[in-house]
Short mmCIF file of C-alpha atoms in Angstrom, two decimals:
data_model
loop_
_atom_site.label_atom_id
_atom_site.label_comp_id
_atom_site.label_asym_id
_atom_site.label_seq_id
_atom_site.Cartn_x
_atom_site.Cartn_y
_atom_site.Cartn_z
CA MET Y 27 91.07 174.38 -47.51
CA ALA Y 28 92.57 175.48 -44.33
CA VAL Y 29 91.36 173.87 -41.14
CA HIS Y 30 89.74 176.14 -38.41
CA ARG Y 31 88.00 174.84 -35.46
CA THR Y 32 86.67 176.61 -32.35
CA TYR Y 33 86.52 175.37 -28.82
CA GLU Y 34 82.67 175.51 -29.27
CA GLU Y 35 82.65 173.41 -32.07
CA ILE Y 36 84.92 170.83 -30.55
CA ASN Y 37 82.75 170.80 -27.44
CA ASP Y 38 79.68 170.26 -29.45
CA LYS Y 39 81.30 167.28 -31.06
CA ILE Y 40 82.34 165.90 -27.72
CA LYS Y 41 78.76 166.32 -26.47
CA SER Y 42 77.26 164.64 -29.39
CA GLY Y 43 79.90 161.68 -29.47
CA LYS Y 44 81.23 162.74 -32.74
CA VAL Y 45 84.60 164.03 -31.65
CA VAL Y 46 87.80 162.46 -33.27
CA VAL Y 47 90.30 162.20 -30.48
CA VAL Y 48 93.83 160.64 -30.64
CA THR Y 49 96.66 160.39 -28.43
CA ALA Y 50 99.86 162.43 -29.28
CA GLU Y 51 101.59 159.11 -30.08
CA GLU Y 52 98.71 158.22 -32.60
CA MET Y 53 98.92 161.77 -33.95
CA VAL Y 54 102.69 161.27 -34.71
CA ALA Y 55 101.88 158.21 -36.51
CA MET Y 56 99.12 159.81 -38.48
CA GLY Y 57 101.30 162.77 -39.33
CA MET Y 58 104.06 160.36 -40.64
CA ARG Y 59 101.57 158.35 -42.65
CA ASP Y 60 99.41 161.12 -44.19
CA GLY Y 61 101.10 164.34 -43.24
CA ALA Y 62 100.06 166.88 -40.62
CA ALA Y 63 97.60 168.76 -42.89
CA ALA Y 64 95.63 165.61 -43.46
CA ALA Y 65 95.66 164.75 -39.77
CA ALA Y 66 94.40 168.28 -38.97
CA LYS Y 67 91.33 167.71 -41.13
CA LYS Y 68 90.41 164.49 -39.46
CA VAL Y 69 91.51 165.00 -35.85
CA ASP Y 70 89.65 167.47 -33.28
CA VAL Y 71 91.53 166.63 -30.06
CA VAL Y 72 95.05 165.44 -29.27
CA THR Y 73 95.70 163.98 -25.67
CA THR Y 74 99.11 164.33 -24.11
CA ALA Y 75 100.41 163.18 -20.82
CA THR Y 76 103.24 162.86 -18.52
CA PHE Y 77 104.32 160.92 -15.35
CA GLY Y 78 107.54 162.18 -13.88
CA PRO Y 79 109.08 163.33 -10.71
CA MET Y 80 107.83 166.97 -9.84
CA CYS Y 81 109.18 167.98 -6.57
CA SER Y 82 107.29 171.41 -6.74
CA SER Y 83 104.07 169.82 -5.60
CA GLY Y 84 102.03 169.86 -2.50
CA ALA Y 85 98.62 170.33 -1.15
CA PHE Y 86 96.70 172.79 0.99
CA LEU Y 87 94.83 170.99 3.73
CA ASN Y 88 92.11 172.34 6.15
CA PHE Y 89 91.36 170.09 9.19
CA GLY Y 90 88.20 171.86 10.42
CA HIS Y 91 88.04 173.45 13.83
CA THR Y 92 88.50 171.65 17.03
CA GLU Y 93 86.66 172.21 20.19
CA PRO Y 94 87.96 174.31 21.84
CA PRO Y 95 89.67 175.63 18.86
CA ILE Y 96 93.27 175.97 17.97
CA ARG Y 97 95.45 178.12 15.85
CA MET Y 98 97.99 175.68 14.74
CA THR Y 99 101.38 177.18 14.40
CA ARG Y 100 103.28 174.08 13.87
CA VAL Y 101 101.84 170.96 12.16
CA TRP Y 102 103.20 167.43 11.50
CA LEU Y 103 101.60 164.65 9.29
CA ASN Y 104 102.98 161.28 10.10
CA ASP Y 105 105.94 163.38 11.52
CA VAL Y 106 106.40 165.21 8.27
CA PRO Y 107 106.46 168.95 9.14
CA ALA Y 108 103.77 170.86 7.08
CA TYR Y 109 103.80 174.71 6.66
CA ALA Y 110 101.44 176.13 9.04
CA GLY Y 111 102.00 179.79 8.81
CA ILE Y 112 98.56 180.45 7.36
CA ALA Y 113 95.08 180.53 9.09
CA ALA Y 114 94.23 178.38 12.15
CA VAL Y 115 93.55 175.00 10.75
CA ASP Y 116 95.14 175.42 7.25
CA CYS Y 117 98.53 174.07 6.24
CA TYR Y 118 100.59 173.21 3.14
CA ILE Y 119 102.31 169.83 2.98
CA GLY Y 120 105.18 169.96 0.54
CA ALA Y 121 106.10 166.85 -1.42
CA THR Y 122 109.87 167.08 -0.62
CA GLU Y 123 109.46 167.63 3.16
CA GLU Y 124 111.10 164.81 5.14
CA SER Y 125 110.00 162.88 8.09
CA GLU Y 126 111.54 163.88 11.40
CA THR Y 127 111.72 160.28 12.39
CA GLN Y 128 112.28 158.33 9.15
CA GLY Y 129 114.19 160.84 7.08
CA GLN Y 130 114.28 160.25 3.32
CA ARG Y 131 112.24 157.06 3.45
CA TYR Y 132 109.06 158.87 4.31
CA GLY Y 133 108.13 162.48 3.22
CA GLY Y 134 105.38 164.83 2.17
CA ALA Y 135 105.01 162.93 -1.12
CA HIS Y 136 104.16 159.82 0.97
CA VAL Y 137 101.63 161.72 3.03
CA LEU Y 138 99.98 162.86 -0.20
CA GLN Y 139 99.90 159.24 -1.68
CA ASP Y 140 98.65 157.78 1.54
CA LEU Y 141 95.87 160.24 1.72
CA VAL Y 142 94.88 159.45 -1.83
CA GLU Y 143 95.09 155.73 -1.12
CA GLY Y 144 92.80 156.08 1.90
CA ARG Y 145 95.14 155.54 4.62
CA THR Y 146 95.01 157.26 8.13
CA ILE Y 147 97.47 159.87 8.75
CA ARG Y 148 98.62 161.02 12.28
CA LEU Y 149 98.09 164.76 12.63
CA ARG Y 150 100.02 166.50 15.42
CA ALA Y 151 99.65 170.31 15.94
CA THR Y 152 100.99 172.64 18.48
CA SER Y 153 100.17 176.42 19.35
CA PRO Y 154 101.01 179.11 21.90
CA GLY Y 155 97.35 179.52 22.37
CA THR Y 156 95.48 182.87 22.06
CA ASP Y 157 92.29 184.43 23.57
CA CYS Y 158 90.32 183.43 20.54
CA TYR Y 159 92.14 180.01 20.02
CA PRO Y 160 92.91 178.81 23.52
CA ARG Y 161 93.98 175.30 22.62
CA ARG Y 162 97.78 174.54 22.67
CA SER Y 163 98.02 171.06 21.23
CA HIS Y 164 95.92 168.81 19.14
CA GLU Y 165 96.63 165.22 18.14
CA THR Y 166 94.39 163.04 16.08
CA GLU Y 167 94.11 160.68 12.91
CA VAL Y 168 92.90 162.05 9.85
CA THR Y 169 91.86 160.69 6.30
CA LEU Y 170 91.30 162.25 3.03
CA ALA Y 171 87.54 161.74 3.24
CA GLY Y 172 87.48 163.35 6.70
CA LEU Y 173 89.33 166.54 5.90
CA ARG Y 174 87.40 169.65 5.49
CA ASP Y 175 89.40 170.56 2.30
CA ALA Y 176 92.26 169.14 0.47
CA THR Y 177 93.44 171.13 -2.61
CA LEU Y 178 96.56 169.92 -4.53
CA PHE Y 179 98.43 172.96 -5.55
CA ASN Y 180 101.68 172.30 -7.44
CA PRO Y 181 103.63 175.59 -8.16
CA ARG Y 182 105.72 174.06 -10.94
CA ASN Y 183 104.82 170.96 -12.92
CA CYS Y 184 104.92 169.85 -16.53
CA TYR Y 185 108.36 171.29 -17.41
CA GLN Y 186 108.09 171.89 -21.14
CA ASN Y 187 111.36 170.24 -21.75
CA TYR Y 188 114.26 169.37 -19.34
CA GLY Y 189 118.00 168.79 -19.89
CA ALA Y 190 119.29 165.23 -19.89
CA ALA Y 191 121.90 164.49 -17.42
CA ALA Y 192 125.36 162.82 -17.38
CA ASN Y 193 128.38 162.68 -15.26
CA THR Y 194 131.96 163.27 -16.46
CA THR Y 195 133.66 163.04 -12.95
CA ASP Y 196 135.36 159.98 -11.50
CA SER Y 197 132.71 159.27 -8.93
CA VAL Y 198 129.15 158.36 -8.85
CA LEU Y 199 126.58 161.18 -8.57
CA TYR Y 200 123.25 160.53 -6.90
CA THR Y 201 120.88 163.15 -8.26
CA TYR Y 202 117.15 163.93 -8.80
CA MET Y 203 117.83 162.73 -12.35
CA GLY Y 204 118.82 159.41 -10.68
CA THR Y 205 122.11 157.60 -10.31
CA LEU Y 206 124.79 158.92 -12.71
CA LEU Y 207 127.65 156.70 -13.17
CA PRO Y 208 131.13 158.12 -13.50
CA ARG Y 209 133.05 158.94 -16.59
CA LEU Y 210 129.87 159.13 -18.80
CA GLY Y 211 128.49 155.64 -17.70
CA ASN Y 212 124.95 156.70 -18.50
CA VAL Y 213 122.49 159.36 -19.53
CA SER Y 214 119.30 160.19 -17.77
CA TYR Y 215 116.33 162.14 -19.13
CA SER Y 216 112.97 163.19 -17.94
CA THR Y 217 110.18 164.05 -20.18
CA SER Y 218 107.60 161.87 -22.07
CA GLY Y 219 108.91 163.15 -25.36
CA GLN Y 220 106.28 162.85 -28.13
CA LEU Y 221 103.48 162.54 -25.48
CA SER Y 222 104.67 165.63 -23.36
CA PRO Y 223 102.00 168.22 -22.93
CA MET Y 224 104.11 171.35 -23.49
CA LEU Y 225 106.36 169.84 -26.11
CA LYS Y 226 103.11 169.37 -28.17
CA ASP Y 227 101.81 172.78 -27.80
CA PRO Y 228 105.22 174.39 -27.84
CA THR Y 229 104.14 178.00 -28.34
CA TYR Y 230 101.22 177.86 -25.75
CA ARG Y 231 98.46 178.18 -28.50
CA THR Y 232 96.05 176.14 -26.40
CA ILE Y 233 97.39 175.58 -22.99
CA GLY Y 234 96.94 178.68 -20.75
CA ILE Y 235 95.55 179.92 -17.44
CA GLY Y 236 92.21 178.12 -16.87
CA THR Y 237 92.94 175.06 -19.02
CA ARG Y 238 91.21 171.96 -17.52
CA VAL Y 239 93.62 169.15 -17.11
CA TYR Y 240 93.46 165.51 -16.03
CA LEU Y 241 95.50 165.72 -12.74
CA GLY Y 242 96.30 162.89 -10.41
CA GLY Y 243 93.51 160.93 -11.88
CA GLY Y 244 91.15 163.64 -11.14
CA GLU Y 245 90.06 167.16 -12.22
CA GLY Y 246 92.68 169.89 -12.20
CA TYR Y 247 93.26 173.26 -13.81
CA VAL Y 248 96.26 175.47 -15.00
CA ALA Y 249 96.31 178.03 -12.22
CA TRP Y 250 99.04 180.17 -13.63
CA GLU Y 251 102.42 180.06 -15.25
CA GLY Y 252 104.48 177.65 -13.23
CA THR Y 253 107.43 179.12 -11.21
CA GLN Y 254 110.64 179.53 -13.34
CA HIS Y 255 108.33 179.72 -16.51
CA ASN Y 256 110.95 180.70 -19.14
CA PRO Y 257 109.43 181.19 -22.70
CA GLU Y 258 112.50 182.93 -23.78
CA GLN Y 259 114.35 179.62 -24.03
CA GLU Y 260 116.23 178.95 -27.46
CA ARG Y 261 113.90 177.25 -29.91
CA SER Y 262 114.18 174.80 -32.90
CA ALA Y 263 111.87 174.37 -35.81
CA GLY Y 264 108.27 175.20 -34.94
CA GLY Y 265 109.23 177.01 -31.73
CA VAL Y 266 110.01 173.93 -29.76
CA PRO Y 267 112.29 174.82 -26.97
CA VAL Y 268 115.54 172.84 -26.75
CA GLY Y 269 115.84 172.97 -22.91
CA GLY Y 270 113.73 173.80 -19.89
CA ALA Y 271 111.22 176.60 -20.81
CA GLY Y 272 107.65 176.91 -19.92
CA THR Y 273 106.07 175.47 -16.75
CA LEU Y 274 102.62 175.13 -15.36
CA ALA Y 275 101.18 175.74 -11.88
CA LEU Y 276 98.46 173.21 -11.39
CA ILE Y 277 95.48 173.00 -9.00
CA GLY Y 278 92.95 170.35 -8.34
CA ASP Y 279 90.78 168.71 -5.77
CA LEU Y 280 92.87 165.91 -3.89
CA LYS Y 281 89.57 164.33 -3.08
CA THR Y 282 88.85 163.38 -6.66
CA MET Y 283 92.36 161.95 -7.40
CA LYS Y 284 92.95 158.28 -7.65
CA PRO Y 285 95.39 155.71 -6.22
CA GLY Y 286 98.36 155.17 -8.50
CA TYR Y 287 98.37 158.70 -10.00
CA LEU Y 288 100.26 160.42 -7.36
CA ARG Y 289 103.21 158.45 -6.26
CA ALA Y 290 105.97 159.18 -3.71
CA ALA Y 291 109.39 158.38 -4.55
CA THR Y 292 112.90 158.68 -3.04
CA PHE Y 293 115.90 159.50 -5.09
CA HIS Y 294 118.95 158.09 -3.19
CA ARG Y 295 120.93 160.78 -1.34
CA TYR Y 296 118.69 163.43 -2.96
CA GLY Y 297 115.48 162.97 -1.21
CA VAL Y 298 111.67 162.67 -1.47
CA THR Y 299 109.73 163.62 -4.54
CA LEU Y 300 106.32 163.01 -6.05
CA TYR Y 301 105.47 161.40 -9.44
CA VAL Y 302 102.27 163.35 -10.73
CA ALA Y 303 100.01 162.07 -13.38
CA ILE Y 304 99.10 164.79 -15.83
CA GLY Y 305 96.99 164.59 -18.89
CA VAL Y 306 96.48 167.63 -21.26
CA ALA Y 307 94.01 167.72 -24.22
CA ILE Y 308 95.05 169.86 -27.18
CA PRO Y 309 92.37 171.17 -29.31
CA VAL Y 310 93.31 171.19 -32.99
CA LEU Y 311 92.37 174.55 -33.74
CA ASP Y 312 94.28 174.74 -37.14
CA GLU Y 313 97.08 173.16 -39.09
CA ASP Y 314 99.76 174.90 -36.89
CA VAL Y 315 98.41 173.27 -33.81
CA ALA Y 316 98.14 169.88 -35.57
CA ALA Y 317 101.69 170.13 -36.90
CA ALA Y 318 103.13 170.75 -33.46
CA ALA Y 319 101.10 167.81 -31.95
CA ALA Y 320 102.31 165.60 -34.72
CA ARG Y 321 105.99 166.44 -34.36
CA PRO Y 322 108.05 163.25 -33.96
CA GLU Y 323 110.82 162.67 -31.39
CA THR Y 324 113.29 163.03 -34.18
CA GLU Y 325 112.48 166.70 -34.22
CA LEU Y 326 112.20 167.20 -30.42
CA TYR Y 327 115.60 168.09 -28.82
CA THR Y 328 117.24 168.57 -25.54
CA ALA Y 329 120.73 169.10 -24.24
CA ILE Y 330 122.83 166.54 -22.26
CA LEU Y 331 124.14 168.40 -19.31
CA ASP Y 332 127.24 167.53 -17.26
CA TYR Y 333 126.13 167.17 -13.70
CA GLY Y 334 129.62 166.71 -12.67
CA VAL Y 335 129.91 170.42 -12.74
CA PRO Y 336 128.38 171.78 -9.65
CA SER Y 337 126.91 175.07 -11.12
CA ARG Y 338 123.62 176.56 -12.01
CA ASN Y 339 124.89 176.68 -15.63
CA ARG Y 340 125.88 173.11 -16.27
CA PRO Y 341 127.84 172.75 -19.46
CA ALA Y 342 126.12 170.95 -22.38
CA LEU Y 343 127.90 167.90 -23.69
CA ARG Y 344 125.74 167.87 -26.83
CA ARG Y 345 122.37 168.30 -28.20
CA VAL Y 346 120.18 165.15 -28.61
CA SER Y 347 116.87 164.21 -29.91
CA TYR Y 348 114.24 162.26 -27.91
CA ALA Y 349 114.43 159.71 -30.60
CA GLU Y 350 118.14 159.17 -29.78
CA LEU Y 351 117.46 159.16 -26.05
CA ARG Y 352 114.64 156.61 -26.37
CA SER Y 353 116.85 154.30 -28.58
CA GLY Y 354 118.75 153.13 -25.43
CA SER Y 355 122.23 154.79 -26.38
CA VAL Y 356 123.64 157.90 -27.50
CA ASP Y 357 127.07 158.78 -28.89
CA ILE Y 358 129.14 161.18 -26.93
CA ASP Y 359 132.42 162.04 -28.42
CA GLY Y 360 132.67 158.65 -30.11
CA THR Y 361 131.49 156.59 -27.07
CA GLU Y 362 128.10 154.83 -26.82
CA VAL Y 363 126.54 155.73 -23.68
CA ARG Y 364 123.34 154.01 -22.27
CA THR Y 365 120.22 156.26 -21.78
CA SER Y 366 117.25 155.65 -19.58
CA PRO Y 367 114.28 157.86 -18.49
CA VAL Y 368 113.23 158.83 -15.01
CA SER Y 369 109.79 159.39 -16.05
CA SER Y 370 107.46 156.61 -16.91
CA TYR Y 371 106.40 156.31 -20.47
CA ARG Y 372 104.13 153.47 -19.80
CA MET Y 373 102.18 155.56 -17.40
CA ALA Y 374 102.27 158.63 -19.59
CA ARG Y 375 100.78 156.43 -22.47
CA ARG Y 376 98.03 155.10 -20.14
CA ILE Y 377 96.97 158.59 -18.95
CA ALA Y 378 96.95 160.02 -22.56
CA ALA Y 379 94.70 156.84 -23.38
CA GLU Y 380 92.39 157.51 -20.48
CA LEU Y 381 91.96 161.10 -21.29
CA LYS Y 382 91.15 160.23 -24.92
CA ASP Y 383 88.60 157.58 -23.66
CA MET Y 384 87.07 160.35 -21.30
CA ILE Y 385 86.75 162.75 -24.18
CA ALA Y 386 85.37 160.24 -26.59
CA ALA Y 387 82.73 159.28 -23.93
CA GLY Y 388 81.72 162.90 -23.52
CA GLY Y 389 83.17 163.18 -19.96
CA PHE Y 390 85.85 165.78 -20.47
CA SER Y 391 85.16 169.04 -22.39
CA LEU Y 392 87.86 171.50 -23.28
CA THR Y 393 88.40 174.98 -21.99
CA ARG Y 394 89.57 178.12 -23.74
CA PRO Y 395 92.32 179.64 -21.61
CA VAL Y 396 91.08 182.56 -19.54
CA ARG Y 397 94.52 184.22 -20.33
CA PRO Y 398 97.42 183.00 -22.41
CA LEU Y 399 100.70 181.91 -20.59
CA ARG Y 400 103.46 184.53 -20.75
CA GLY Y 401 105.23 184.15 -24.12
CA ALA Y 402 102.40 182.57 -25.93
CA ALA Y 403 102.12 182.84 -29.74
CA THR Y 404 99.12 184.32 -31.07
CA GLY Y 405 98.05 181.86 -33.70
CA THR Y 406 98.58 184.11 -36.70
CA GLY Y 407 100.41 181.13 -38.31
CA ASP Y 408 103.88 182.67 -37.78
CA VAL Y 409 106.52 180.51 -36.08
CA PRO Y 410 106.78 182.56 -32.84
CA GLY Y 411 109.36 185.25 -32.38
CA LEU Y 412 107.82 185.01 -28.93
CA ALA Y 413 107.99 188.71 -28.85
CA ALA Y 414 105.22 188.67 -26.22
CA ALA Y 415 107.56 186.91 -23.83
CA ALA Y 416 109.34 190.17 -23.25
CA ALA Y 417 106.12 191.78 -21.81
CA PRO Y 418 105.20 189.99 -18.49
CA GLY Y 419 101.49 189.19 -18.37
CA GLY Y 420 101.61 188.51 -22.20
CA ALA Y 421 98.19 189.18 -23.91
CA ILE Y 422 96.10 190.31 -20.93
CA MET I 30 122.58 124.89 -21.52
CA ALA I 31 126.16 125.94 -22.32
CA ARG I 32 126.31 128.76 -19.77
CA THR I 33 124.61 129.61 -16.55
CA ARG I 34 124.84 131.91 -13.62
CA VAL I 35 124.28 130.61 -10.05
CA VAL I 36 124.60 132.00 -6.61
CA LEU I 37 126.38 129.37 -4.26
CA ASN I 38 125.87 129.66 -0.53
CA PHE I 39 128.58 128.11 1.48
CA PRO I 40 127.94 127.09 5.15
CA ALA I 41 130.83 128.05 7.37
CA ALA I 42 132.49 124.63 7.33
CA LEU I 43 132.96 124.47 3.54
CA VAL I 44 134.11 128.10 3.05
CA GLU I 45 137.66 126.90 2.67
CA LYS I 46 136.92 124.04 0.39
CA PRO I 47 138.49 124.51 -3.27
CA VAL I 48 135.11 124.02 -5.01
CA THR I 49 136.37 126.19 -8.00
CA TYR I 50 139.32 123.83 -8.57
CA HIS I 51 137.22 120.75 -8.70
CA LEU I 52 134.67 122.42 -11.15
CA VAL I 53 137.55 123.19 -13.45
CA ARG I 54 139.66 120.04 -13.22
CA ASP I 55 136.90 117.32 -12.70
CA PHE I 56 134.16 118.78 -14.83
CA GLY I 57 135.91 120.73 -17.46
CA LEU I 58 134.03 124.00 -16.75
CA VAL I 59 135.12 127.49 -17.28
CA VAL I 60 134.48 129.27 -13.96
CA ASN I 61 134.09 132.96 -13.86
CA ILE I 62 133.60 134.39 -10.33
CA LEU I 63 131.53 137.59 -10.74
CA ARG I 64 131.01 138.37 -7.16
CA ALA I 65 132.24 136.94 -3.97
CA GLU I 66 131.77 137.49 -0.36
CA ILE I 67 133.58 134.91 1.82
CA ARG I 68 134.92 135.42 5.36
CA PRO I 69 136.63 132.33 6.58
CA GLY I 70 134.80 130.79 9.56
CA GLU I 71 131.59 132.35 8.55
CA ALA I 72 129.27 131.54 5.70
CA GLY I 73 130.07 132.83 2.12
CA THR I 74 128.26 133.70 -0.98
CA LEU I 75 129.61 133.41 -4.51
CA LEU I 76 128.19 134.50 -7.93
CA PHE I 77 129.56 132.09 -10.49
CA GLU I 78 129.22 131.99 -14.25
CA LEU I 79 129.84 128.46 -15.42
CA ASP I 80 130.46 127.65 -19.04
CA ASP I 81 130.76 123.91 -20.37
CA ARG I 82 132.70 125.01 -23.42
CA ASP I 83 130.01 123.90 -25.81
CA GLY I 84 129.29 120.59 -24.21
CA GLN I 85 132.93 119.68 -23.63
CA GLY I 86 132.54 120.10 -19.72
CA ASP I 87 129.89 118.55 -17.58
CA LEU I 88 127.74 121.46 -16.25
CA GLN I 89 125.07 119.14 -14.72
CA GLY I 90 127.67 116.96 -12.99
CA GLY I 91 129.45 120.16 -11.76
CA LEU I 92 126.32 121.50 -10.11
CA GLU I 93 125.47 118.21 -8.61
CA PHE I 94 129.00 117.85 -7.17
CA VAL I 95 128.58 121.25 -5.52
CA ALA I 96 125.13 120.36 -4.17
CA ARG I 97 126.65 117.06 -2.70
CA GLU I 98 129.38 119.08 -0.96
CA GLY I 99 126.58 120.73 1.00
CA VAL I 100 126.61 123.99 -0.94
CA ARG I 101 123.19 125.54 -1.57
CA ILE I 102 122.68 126.70 -5.26
CA GLN I 103 120.30 129.56 -6.12
CA THR I 104 119.49 131.25 -9.23
CA ILE I 105 119.93 134.87 -9.73
CA SER I 106 116.11 135.38 -9.96
CA GLY I 107 115.94 133.80 -6.50
CA ARG I 108 118.15 136.66 -5.22
CA ILE I 109 116.33 139.60 -6.58
CA THR I 110 112.86 140.68 -6.31
CA ILE I 111 111.10 143.57 -8.31
CA ASP I 112 107.92 144.49 -6.67
CA GLN I 113 105.55 144.87 -9.57
CA ASP I 114 102.93 146.96 -7.75
CA ALA I 115 105.53 149.33 -6.57
CA CYS I 116 107.46 149.59 -9.83
CA LEU I 117 106.59 152.75 -11.79
CA ASP I 118 108.29 151.44 -14.91
CA CYS I 119 110.18 154.78 -14.84
CA GLY I 120 113.61 153.40 -15.98
CA ALA I 121 115.68 155.10 -13.41
CA CYS I 122 117.32 151.75 -12.66
CA ILE I 123 118.26 151.01 -16.26
CA GLY I 124 121.02 153.62 -16.85
CA PRO I 125 123.06 152.72 -13.85
CA CYS I 126 122.79 149.00 -14.46
CA PHE I 127 126.20 148.67 -16.09
CA ALA I 128 125.63 144.91 -16.60
CA GLY I 129 122.76 145.59 -18.88
CA ALA I 130 120.31 143.28 -17.11
CA LEU I 131 117.61 146.00 -16.95
CA ALA I 132 115.58 147.57 -19.99
CA LEU I 133 112.31 148.84 -20.93
CA ASP I 134 110.26 146.58 -23.32
CA PRO I 135 110.23 148.61 -26.64
CA THR I 136 106.53 148.01 -26.98
CA SER I 137 105.01 148.10 -23.69
CA TYR I 138 107.55 150.16 -21.94
CA LYS I 139 107.34 147.78 -18.97
CA LEU I 140 110.49 147.13 -16.90
CA LEU I 141 112.36 143.84 -18.10
CA PHE I 142 115.00 142.05 -16.04
CA ASP I 143 117.57 139.69 -17.68
CA ASP I 144 118.83 137.33 -15.17
CA THR I 145 121.65 136.12 -17.40
CA ARG I 146 123.20 139.51 -17.32
CA CYS I 147 122.80 140.44 -13.71
CA VAL I 148 125.70 140.50 -11.38
CA LEU I 149 123.71 141.18 -8.15
CA CYS I 150 125.72 144.48 -7.72
CA LYS I 151 122.67 146.25 -6.02
CA VAL I 152 123.22 149.53 -7.86
CA CYS I 153 119.61 149.31 -9.02
CA VAL I 154 118.43 149.15 -5.30
CA GLU I 155 119.72 152.55 -4.70
CA ALA I 156 118.71 153.89 -8.17
CA CYS I 157 115.06 152.79 -7.91
CA PRO I 158 113.07 155.83 -6.57
CA ALA I 159 110.06 153.58 -5.73
CA GLY I 160 111.99 151.15 -3.49
CA ALA I 161 110.64 148.49 -5.65
CA ILE I 162 113.99 146.36 -6.01
CA LYS I 163 115.45 144.17 -3.39
CA VAL I 164 118.68 142.23 -3.74
CA ALA I 165 119.98 139.66 -1.35
CA PHE I 166 123.90 138.99 -1.48
#
């Protein structure tokens, strides 16, 4: 008999402690052992996670009004400029913004990490002064607990898939995909593969606007499609994209987030970025959802792109499965090339396990999307033609 | 122990002493200099791989000779530190490590360091986005 579950049924099971929840890694193993259909019968929820560098991240901060008040037009946090072109004491601190005094060694991502870890941040603000906001400068120390509001808002996280990187030139390249040795010295990749949220719900059956997520160790939500969301990407069996495709804009209260789950990093000669911990729970609504969540890394593909070509359209050297990438080496034109990730599988696994434990303990219920992501499949059982992708707004 | 890698720290006065020659002739060792930084008149640092040719040479004796000469001997591990709290276990250091000294544990996915392969080239220091790796050479 075909499996059909509703969000309400799953949430009732979460509430009563009867929910069966596994991580995507465990789901893959179950699928291999018993088949996806059998796994679909048993499992209510599959948890997925990722912990990778996500440059398109940052936070809206509100400092509360000073006496006399100031309309901050320029803001620095530990000498890192924040965007202050919004209301009087609001700003947006972006992850990749660099310190004016320390350069790439300290940036917006470090400010965010320091805030979450309870450290004090030096706030400096200037203003031309107005009749209603007479003050012209303000300097003080702030902490996360003392901020009026702190909302993490990441315009693009959770890339559904991402090209792996290599370098065919004769010199070392320092990129956001890490150090790429010359003449195909290594290949770098950046997804959590079989644990990756959007690879495990490839046609956006369950992840949509309004989906509650485990963000930075706290509570977050999918706010919108992420910037550059591209459901039209070429897809392999089951509708799994073979390169960068869907993305998520995520929002959450920075004050609920935990140390270790937002980590600043600097890629040499590239700059500052933020490692963001994201966990997403997939409700097993039917066998199609289960099959996608159980898909192993031998069936998840990406392309190895040549970062030696300084173009928006970098040429692909070959298509490769995540199983091959994770094995430690891949064959490119007869040469064994070493592979390594830039996103932490150990952390992804931990995040997926924590989300699983929270769901099993009744502390995290699932949300039906308020609106599907653009390009979402309808759930009629078809492998998506993704016809809806052509119509912006999808199934509003 | 048939093969070992050591870092030799030469004080300025010893930089011009033919230590390698003695290790080969007097102790029967195969000496492979993997990395060297010696400026005559100043202190120098050498990364040696010493091989006793399956017991034919005298590795222990060679190391004692070098120490007697006033050269400080350090292991590779004494020259590299990986800050476990800072490390994200992301793997960004592994690909560029052409010596093959870094890897992820296939079960725990924690970063592993193999000091028998490291050549102290420092490529990992730049490659680590967390700034967790320090190498002195």
